Coordinates of C-alpha atoms in Angstrom, one line a residue:
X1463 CA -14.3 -5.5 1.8
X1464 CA -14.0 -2.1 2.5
X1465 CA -11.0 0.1 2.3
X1466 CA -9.9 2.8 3.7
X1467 CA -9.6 6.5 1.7
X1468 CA -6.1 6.5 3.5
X1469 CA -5.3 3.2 2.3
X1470 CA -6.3 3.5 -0.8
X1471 CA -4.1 6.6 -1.4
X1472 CA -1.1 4.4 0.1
X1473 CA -1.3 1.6 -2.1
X1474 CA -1.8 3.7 -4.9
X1475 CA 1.5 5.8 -3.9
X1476 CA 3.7 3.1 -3.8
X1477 CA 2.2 1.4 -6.6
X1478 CA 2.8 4.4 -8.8
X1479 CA 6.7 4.3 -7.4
X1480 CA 6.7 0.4 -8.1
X1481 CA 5.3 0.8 -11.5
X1482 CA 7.1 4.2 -12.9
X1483 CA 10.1 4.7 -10.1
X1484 CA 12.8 2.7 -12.0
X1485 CA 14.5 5.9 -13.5
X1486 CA 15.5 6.9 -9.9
X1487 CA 13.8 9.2 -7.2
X1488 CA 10.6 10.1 -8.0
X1489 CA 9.2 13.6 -6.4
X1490 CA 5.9 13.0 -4.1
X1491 CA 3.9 16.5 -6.0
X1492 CA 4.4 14.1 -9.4
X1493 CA 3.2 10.8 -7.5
X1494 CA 0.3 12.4 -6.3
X1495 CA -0.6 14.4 -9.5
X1496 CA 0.0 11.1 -11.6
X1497 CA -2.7 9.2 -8.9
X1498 CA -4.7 12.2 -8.2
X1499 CA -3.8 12.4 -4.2
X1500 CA -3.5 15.5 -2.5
X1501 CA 0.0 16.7 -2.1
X1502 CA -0.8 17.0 2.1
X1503 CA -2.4 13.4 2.1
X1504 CA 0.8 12.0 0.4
X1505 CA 3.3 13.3 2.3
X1506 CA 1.9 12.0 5.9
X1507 CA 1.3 8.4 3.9
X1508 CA 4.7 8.5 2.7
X1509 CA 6.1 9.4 6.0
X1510 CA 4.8 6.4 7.4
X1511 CA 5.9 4.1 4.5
X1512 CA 9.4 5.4 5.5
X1513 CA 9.2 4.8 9.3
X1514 CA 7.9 1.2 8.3
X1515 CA 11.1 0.8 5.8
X1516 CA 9.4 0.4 2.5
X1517 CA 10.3 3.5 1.0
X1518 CA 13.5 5.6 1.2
X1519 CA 13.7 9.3 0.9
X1520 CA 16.3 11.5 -0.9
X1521 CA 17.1 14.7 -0.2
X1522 CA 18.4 17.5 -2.5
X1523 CA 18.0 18.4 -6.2
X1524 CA 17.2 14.8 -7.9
X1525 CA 15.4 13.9 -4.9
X1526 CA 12.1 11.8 -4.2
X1527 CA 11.4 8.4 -2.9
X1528 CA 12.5 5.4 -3.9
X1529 CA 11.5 1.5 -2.8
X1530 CA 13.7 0.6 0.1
X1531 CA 13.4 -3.2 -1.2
X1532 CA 12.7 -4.4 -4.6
X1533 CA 8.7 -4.7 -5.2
X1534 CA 8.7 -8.5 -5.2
X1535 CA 9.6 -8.4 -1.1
X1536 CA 7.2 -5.7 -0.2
X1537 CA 3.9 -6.7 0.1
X1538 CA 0.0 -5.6 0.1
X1539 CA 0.0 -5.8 4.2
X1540 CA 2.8 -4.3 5.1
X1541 CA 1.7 -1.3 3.4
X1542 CA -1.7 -1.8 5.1
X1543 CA 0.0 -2.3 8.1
X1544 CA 2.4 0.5 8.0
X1545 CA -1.0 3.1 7.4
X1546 CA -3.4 1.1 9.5
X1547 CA -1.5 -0.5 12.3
X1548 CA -2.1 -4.1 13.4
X1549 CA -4.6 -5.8 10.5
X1550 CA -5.5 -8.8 13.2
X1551 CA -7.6 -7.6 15.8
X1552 CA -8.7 -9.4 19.1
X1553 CA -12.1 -9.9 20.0
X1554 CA -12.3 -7.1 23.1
X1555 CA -14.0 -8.5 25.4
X1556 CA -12.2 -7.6 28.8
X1557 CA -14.6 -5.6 31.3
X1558 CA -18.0 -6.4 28.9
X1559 CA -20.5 -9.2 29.6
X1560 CA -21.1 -11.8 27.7
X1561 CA -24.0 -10.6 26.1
X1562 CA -22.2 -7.7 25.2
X1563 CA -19.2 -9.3 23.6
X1564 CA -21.0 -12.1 22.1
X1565 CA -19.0 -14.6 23.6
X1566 CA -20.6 -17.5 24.0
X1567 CA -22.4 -17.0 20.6
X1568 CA -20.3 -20.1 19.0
X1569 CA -18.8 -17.4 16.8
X1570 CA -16.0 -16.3 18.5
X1571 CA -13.5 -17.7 17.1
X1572 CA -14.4 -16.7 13.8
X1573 CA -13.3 -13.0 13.5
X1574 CA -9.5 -13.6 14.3
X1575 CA -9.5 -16.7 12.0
X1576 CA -10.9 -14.8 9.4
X1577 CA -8.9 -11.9 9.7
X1578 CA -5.7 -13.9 9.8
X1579 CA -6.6 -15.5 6.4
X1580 CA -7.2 -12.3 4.9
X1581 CA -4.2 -11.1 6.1
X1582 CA -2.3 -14.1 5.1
X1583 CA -3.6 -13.5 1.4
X1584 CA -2.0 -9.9 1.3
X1585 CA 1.0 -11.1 2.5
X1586 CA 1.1 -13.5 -0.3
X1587 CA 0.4 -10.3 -2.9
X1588 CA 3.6 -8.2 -3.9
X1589 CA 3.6 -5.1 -5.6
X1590 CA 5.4 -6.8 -8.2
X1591 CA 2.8 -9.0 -8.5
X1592 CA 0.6 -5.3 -8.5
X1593 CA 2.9 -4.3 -11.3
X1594 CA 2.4 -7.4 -13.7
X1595 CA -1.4 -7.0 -13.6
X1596 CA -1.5 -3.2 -14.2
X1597 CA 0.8 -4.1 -17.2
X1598 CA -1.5 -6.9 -18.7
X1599 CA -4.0 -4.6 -17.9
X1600 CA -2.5 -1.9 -20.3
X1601 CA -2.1 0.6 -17.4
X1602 CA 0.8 2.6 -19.3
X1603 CA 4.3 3.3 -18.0
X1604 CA 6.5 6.2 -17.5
X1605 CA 8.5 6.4 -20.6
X1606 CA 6.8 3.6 -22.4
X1607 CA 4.8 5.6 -25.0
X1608 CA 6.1 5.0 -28.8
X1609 CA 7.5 7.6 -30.0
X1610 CA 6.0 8.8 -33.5
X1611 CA 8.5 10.0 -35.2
X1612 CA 7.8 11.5 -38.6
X1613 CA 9.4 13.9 -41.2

């Protein structure tokens, strides 16, 4: 399966948030440096994220973005679905023949069941569930280093 570039720099914003934003707002420029994202990218992702109510903005000194829900309640596709739009597509078929749609081919059906299974799996997926691998994975977090502290 491939992914987008767009998506991939989305899931990897709000992972980062997930995974290192529990001190409070966390600035976009250091989300972006952190997952190597261009600033520009970011900040159109994120604006999206917002619209679709998964991330909250705060403005003034302090400010950044924070989860508008806790990680466990926001899943993989709505973050695909707030970059991408609608992950189930229809077969398009109006004004095409039958040879051109490939109706008739037995394997109609196929492409919406499929999709909706996929999409069914990501829904299932949290980035809390995001955040629990990338910690058994050893992925380090902000402000989790041991400090060596020697005289």
């Amino acid at each position: 399966m491939k992914f987008s570039l767009q998506l991939q720099y989305a899931i990897g914003g709000i992972f980062d948030l997930a995974y290192h934003g529990g001190h409070g707002p966390t600035q976009i420029r250091v989300i972006g440096e952190r997952q190597g994202i261009p600033l520009r990218y970011l900040e159109q992702i994120f604006q999206r994220l917002r619209k679709a109510g998964l991330v909250k903005a705060k403005r003034g000194p302090g400010g950044g973005y924070v989860l508008a829900r806790s990680s466990e309640s926001i899943s993989v596709a709505e973050v695909m679905e707030a970059v991408e739009g609608s992950l189930v597509e229809r077969p398009k078929t109006s004004g095409m023949s039958s040879e051109e749609s490939g109706s008739g081919s037995g394997a109609d059906f196929l492409w919406p069941f499929l999709s909706e299974r996929l999409v069914g799996v990501l829904a299932q997926l949290s980035l809390a569930e995001i955040c629990r691998l990338a910690a058994r994975e050893g992925v380090p977090r902000l402000g989790s280093t041991p400090q060596d502290y020697q005289i």
